[in-house]
PDB file of C-alpha atoms in Angstrom:
ATOM      1  CA  MET A   1      -2.783  11.637  27.429  1.00 83.00           C
ATOM      2  CA  ASN A   2      -5.508  11.783  30.079  1.00 89.00           C
ATOM      3  CA  TYR A   3      -8.299   9.281  30.544  1.00 90.00           C
ATOM      4  CA  GLN A   4     -11.628   9.508  32.306  1.00 94.00           C
ATOM      5  CA  GLU A   5     -14.500   7.140  32.820  1.00 92.00           C
ATOM      6  CA  LYS A   6     -17.833   7.298  34.615  1.00 96.00           C
ATOM      7  CA  VAL A   7     -17.834   5.254  37.838  1.00 96.00           C
ATOM      8  CA  SER A   8     -20.522   4.299  40.313  1.00 93.00           C
ATOM      9  CA  THR A   9     -18.920   1.844  42.750  1.00 93.00           C
ATOM     10  CA  ARG A  10     -15.663   1.343  44.621  1.00 93.00           C
ATOM     11  CA  ALA A  11     -14.959  -1.635  42.335  1.00 95.00           C
ATOM     12  CA  ASP A  12     -15.406   0.636  39.277  1.00 95.00           C
ATOM     13  CA  VAL A  13     -12.797   3.059  40.659  1.00 96.00           C
ATOM     14  CA  ARG A  14     -10.366   0.194  41.364  1.00 96.00           C
ATOM     15  CA  ALA A  15     -10.918  -1.289  37.869  1.00 95.00           C
ATOM     16  CA  LEU A  16     -10.344   2.150  36.299  1.00 95.00           C
ATOM     17  CA  PHE A  17      -7.101   2.513  38.263  1.00 96.00           C
ATOM     18  CA  GLU A  18      -5.888  -0.935  37.161  1.00 94.00           C
ATOM     19  CA  LYS A  19      -6.760  -0.173  33.520  1.00 95.00           C
ATOM     20  CA  VAL A  20      -4.913   3.153  33.626  1.00 93.00           C
ATOM     21  CA  LYS A  21      -1.930   1.650  35.480  1.00 92.00           C
ATOM     22  CA  ALA A  22      -1.594  -0.942  32.687  1.00 91.00           C
ATOM     23  CA  ASN A  23      -1.178   1.849  30.109  1.00 88.00           C
ATOM     24  CA  PRO A  24       2.052   3.870  30.560  1.00 87.00           C
ATOM     25  CA  ALA A  25       0.843   6.397  27.970  1.00 84.00           C
ATOM     26  CA  VAL A  26      -1.866   7.732  30.327  1.00 88.00           C
ATOM     27  CA  ALA A  27      -0.482  10.598  32.440  1.00 89.00           C
ATOM     28  CA  GLN A  28      -3.589  11.332  34.495  1.00 94.00           C
ATOM     29  CA  TYR A  29      -6.997   9.780  35.007  1.00 94.00           C
ATOM     30  CA  ARG A  30     -10.231  10.370  36.830  1.00 96.00           C
ATOM     31  CA  GLY A  31     -13.332   8.428  37.623  1.00 95.00           C
ATOM     32  CA  TYR A  32     -16.313  10.733  37.752  1.00 95.00           C
ATOM     33  CA  THR A  33     -19.922  11.200  38.692  1.00 94.00           C
ATOM     34  CA  GLU A  34     -21.981  14.337  38.145  1.00 91.00           C
ATOM     35  CA  SER A  35     -20.186  16.364  40.821  1.00 92.00           C
ATOM     36  CA  LYS A  36     -17.197  14.370  42.074  1.00 95.00           C
ATOM     37  CA  SER A  37     -13.920  12.906  40.851  1.00 96.00           C
ATOM     38  CA  TYR A  38     -12.495   9.602  42.049  1.00 95.00           C
ATOM     39  CA  GLY A  39      -9.026   8.108  42.010  1.00 96.00           C
ATOM     40  CA  TRP A  40      -7.348   5.167  43.733  1.00 94.00           C
ATOM     41  CA  ASP A  41      -4.802   5.299  46.564  1.00 93.00           C
ATOM     42  CA  GLU A  42      -2.672   2.155  46.352  1.00 90.00           C
ATOM     43  CA  ALA A  43      -1.111   2.691  49.787  1.00 90.00           C
ATOM     44  CA  ALA A  44      -4.490   2.944  51.496  1.00 91.00           C
ATOM     45  CA  ASP A  45      -6.050   0.382  49.126  1.00 90.00           C
ATOM     46  CA  ASP A  46      -9.099   2.627  48.879  1.00 92.00           C
ATOM     47  CA  TYR A  47     -10.582   5.276  46.627  1.00 93.00           C
ATOM     48  CA  VAL A  48      -9.963   9.020  46.913  1.00 93.00           C
ATOM     49  CA  LYS A  49     -12.906  11.362  46.392  1.00 94.00           C
ATOM     50  CA  SER A  50     -12.704  15.051  45.406  1.00 93.00           C
ATOM     51  CA  GLU A  51     -15.292  17.689  44.575  1.00 94.00           C
ATOM     52  CA  GLY A  52     -15.401  18.888  40.949  1.00 93.00           C
ATOM     53  CA  GLU A  53     -13.024  17.908  38.160  1.00 94.00           C
ATOM     54  CA  VAL A  54      -9.799  16.619  39.681  1.00 94.00           C
ATOM     55  CA  TRP A  55      -7.206  14.540  37.839  1.00 96.00           C
ATOM     56  CA  PHE A  56      -5.058  11.875  39.507  1.00 95.00           C
ATOM     57  CA  ASP A  57      -1.546  10.896  38.461  1.00 91.00           C
ATOM     58  CA  ASN A  58      -0.958   7.493  36.936  1.00 92.00           C
ATOM     59  CA  PRO A  59       1.948   5.905  38.860  1.00 89.00           C
ATOM     60  CA  ALA A  60       2.858   3.863  35.763  1.00 85.00           C
ATOM     61  CA  PHE A  61       3.077   6.888  33.432  1.00 87.00           C
ATOM     62  CA  ASP A  62       6.276   6.802  31.336  1.00 82.00           C
ATOM     63  CA  ALA A  63       7.092   9.887  29.253  1.00 77.00           C
ATOM     64  CA  ASP A  64       9.772   7.951  27.338  1.00 75.00           C
ATOM     65  CA  PHE A  65       7.145   5.366  26.372  1.00 72.00           C
ATOM     66  CA  VAL A  66       4.877   8.121  25.072  1.00 63.00           C
ATOM     67  CA  GLU A  67       7.699   9.772  23.101  1.00 67.00           C
ATOM     68  CA  SER A  68       8.825   6.490  21.570  1.00 64.00           C
ATOM     69  CA  HIS A  69       5.242   5.621  20.594  1.00 65.00           C
ATOM     70  CA  GLU A  70       4.732   9.090  19.144  1.00 65.00           C
ATOM     71  CA  ALA A  71       7.919   8.613  17.106  1.00 63.00           C
ATOM     72  CA  ILE A  72       6.677   5.206  15.982  1.00 67.00           C
ATOM     73  CA  GLY A  73       3.334   6.777  15.081  1.00 66.00           C
ATOM     74  CA  GLN A  74       5.065   9.482  13.048  1.00 71.00           C
ATOM     75  CA  GLU A  75       7.254   6.884  11.368  1.00 74.00           C
ATOM     76  CA  ALA A  76       4.163   4.801  10.611  1.00 73.00           C
ATOM     77  CA  GLU A  77       2.515   7.857   9.050  1.00 79.00           C
ATOM     78  CA  LEU A  78       5.601   8.402   6.875  1.00 80.00           C
ATOM     79  CA  LEU A  79       5.588   4.734   5.926  1.00 83.00           C
ATOM     80  CA  ASP A  80       1.885   5.005   5.069  1.00 84.00           C
ATOM     81  CA  GLU A  81       2.660   7.978   2.826  1.00 88.00           C
ATOM     82  CA  LYS A  82       5.531   6.067   1.187  1.00 88.00           C
ATOM     83  CA  LEU A  83       3.286   3.042   0.735  1.00 91.00           C
ATOM     84  CA  GLN A  84       0.599   5.183  -0.862  1.00 92.00           C
ATOM     85  CA  ALA A  85       3.161   6.770  -3.189  1.00 91.00           C
ATOM     86  CA  SER A  86       4.541   3.323  -4.037  1.00 93.00           C
ATOM     87  CA  GLU A  87       1.048   2.036  -4.784  1.00 95.00           C
ATOM     88  CA  GLN A  88       0.474   4.972  -7.136  1.00 95.00           C
ATOM     89  CA  THR A  89       3.823   4.276  -8.811  1.00 94.00           C
ATOM     90  CA  VAL A  90       2.876   0.609  -9.206  1.00 96.00           C
ATOM     91  CA  LEU A  91      -0.457   1.581 -10.778  1.00 96.00           C
ATOM     92  CA  ALA A  92       1.293   3.946 -13.190  1.00 96.00           C
ATOM     93  CA  LEU A  93       3.859   1.272 -14.079  1.00 96.00           C
ATOM     94  CA  GLU A  94       1.137  -1.336 -14.595  1.00 96.00           C
ATOM     95  CA  SER A  95      -0.668   1.081 -16.908  1.00 96.00           C
ATOM     96  CA  GLU A  96       2.546   1.763 -18.830  1.00 97.00           C
ATOM     97  CA  CYS A  97       3.238  -1.979 -19.014  1.00 97.00           C
ATOM     98  CA  ALA A  98      -0.244  -2.605 -20.461  1.00 97.00           C
ATOM     99  CA  ARG A  99       0.320   0.160 -23.018  1.00 97.00           C
ATOM    100  CA  LEU A 100       3.694  -1.315 -24.000  1.00 97.00           C
ATOM    101  CA  ARG A 101       2.211  -4.824 -24.267  1.00 97.00           C
ATOM    102  CA  ALA A 102      -0.463  -3.501 -26.630  1.00 97.00           C
ATOM    103  CA  ALA A 103       2.223  -1.717 -28.691  1.00 97.00           C
ATOM    104  CA  LEU A 104       4.285  -4.926 -28.790  1.00 97.00           C
ATOM    105  CA  GLU A 105       1.266  -6.933 -29.942  1.00 97.00           C
ATOM    106  CA  ALA A 106       0.609  -4.362 -32.680  1.00 97.00           C
ATOM    107  CA  ALA A 107       4.280  -4.464 -33.760  1.00 97.00           C
ATOM    108  CA  ASN A 108       4.229  -8.275 -33.791  1.00 97.00           C
ATOM    109  CA  ALA A 109       1.107  -8.183 -35.984  1.00 97.00           C
ATOM    110  CA  GLU A 110       2.845  -5.762 -38.371  1.00 97.00           C
ATOM    111  CA  VAL A 111       5.916  -8.036 -38.493  1.00 97.00           C
ATOM    112  CA  ALA A 112       3.700 -11.047 -39.263  1.00 97.00           C
ATOM    113  CA  ASN A 113       1.960  -9.099 -42.069  1.00 97.00           C
ATOM    114  CA  ALA A 114       5.330  -7.972 -43.448  1.00 97.00           C
ATOM    115  CA  GLN A 115       6.609 -11.569 -43.397  1.00 97.00           C
ATOM    116  CA  LEU A 116       3.506 -12.703 -45.324  1.00 97.00           C
ATOM    117  CA  ALA A 117       4.037  -9.914 -47.862  1.00 97.00           C
ATOM    118  CA  ARG A 118       7.726 -10.885 -48.152  1.00 97.00           C
ATOM    119  CA  ASP A 119       6.802 -14.551 -48.676  1.00 96.00           C
ATOM    120  CA  GLU A 120       4.272 -13.552 -51.372  1.00 97.00           C
ATOM    121  CA  ALA A 121       6.904 -11.334 -53.030  1.00 97.00           C
ATOM    122  CA  ILE A 122       9.398 -14.228 -53.028  1.00 96.00           C
ATOM    123  CA  VAL A 123       6.812 -16.496 -54.648  1.00 96.00           C
ATOM    124  CA  GLY A 124       6.128 -13.778 -57.252  1.00 96.00           C
ATOM    125  CA  LYS A 125       9.848 -13.249 -57.876  1.00 97.00           C
ATOM    126  CA  ASN A 126      10.423 -16.999 -58.262  1.00 96.00           C
ATOM    127  CA  ALA A 127       7.512 -17.211 -60.715  1.00 96.00           C
ATOM    128  CA  ALA A 128       8.919 -14.265 -62.709  1.00 96.00           C
ATOM    129  CA  CYS A 129      12.376 -15.881 -62.728  1.00 96.00           C
ATOM    130  CA  ALA A 130      10.864 -19.142 -64.004  1.00 96.00           C
ATOM    131  CA  ILE A 131       9.083 -17.234 -66.765  1.00 96.00           C
ATOM    132  CA  ILE A 132      12.284 -15.405 -67.703  1.00 96.00           C
ATOM    133  CA  CYS A 133      14.211 -18.692 -67.746  1.00 95.00           C
ATOM    134  CA  ASN A 134      11.568 -20.204 -70.020  1.00 96.00           C
ATOM    135  CA  LEU A 135      11.682 -17.149 -72.292  1.00 96.00           C
ATOM    136  CA  ARG A 136      15.490 -17.380 -72.437  1.00 95.00           C
ATOM    137  CA  GLU A 137      15.282 -21.044 -73.431  1.00 94.00           C
ATOM    138  CA  VAL A 138      12.717 -20.201 -76.106  1.00 93.00           C
ATOM    139  CA  LEU A 139      14.815 -17.264 -77.332  1.00 92.00           C
ATOM    140  CA  GLU A 140      17.926 -19.449 -77.476  1.00 90.00           C
ATOM    141  CA  LYS A 141      16.017 -22.074 -79.505  1.00 89.00           C
ATOM    142  CA  VAL A 142      14.667 -19.412 -81.832  1.00 89.00           C
ATOM    143  CA  LEU A 143      18.112 -17.908 -82.303  1.00 87.00           C
ATOM    144  CA  SER A 144      19.739 -21.294 -82.795  1.00 86.00           C
ATOM    145  CA  TYR A 145      16.969 -22.245 -85.294  1.00 82.00           C
ATOM    146  CA  LYS A 146      17.610 -19.052 -87.260  1.00 76.00           C
ATOM    147  CA  ALA A 147      21.339 -19.658 -87.217  1.00 70.00           C
ATOM    148  CA  ASP A 148      20.867 -23.100 -88.753  1.00 66.00           C
TER     149      ASP A 148
END
């Protein structure tokens, strides 16, 4: 990566150099005005001026640093994609869960209605049994009365 910044004083050129030197991802830099390029010479502790667009090497540039950060960036992109896919999966599962909860509530309501119907049927059956028992008693009395 290259970096450039407009400069107007010696202090600007020095500050640009220090900023670039602190970033090992920057391969080359230049301070510029309308017609000149500026860099910093550490040995001379002074700026270097050139006509036109000239790039200066960053003494702190580290290609391994750049490669490792590119790999991290690519890995982060993959993780972002995985995260996005996971979020979509979570949304789909939440939707399915809501659908299943609604189905469970409906099934529970049907079970409750069936239990009420069963209880009513038991009451009806018990009433019919009581009637039959009463009829049997009456029939037995009638038959025993006729036999006498």
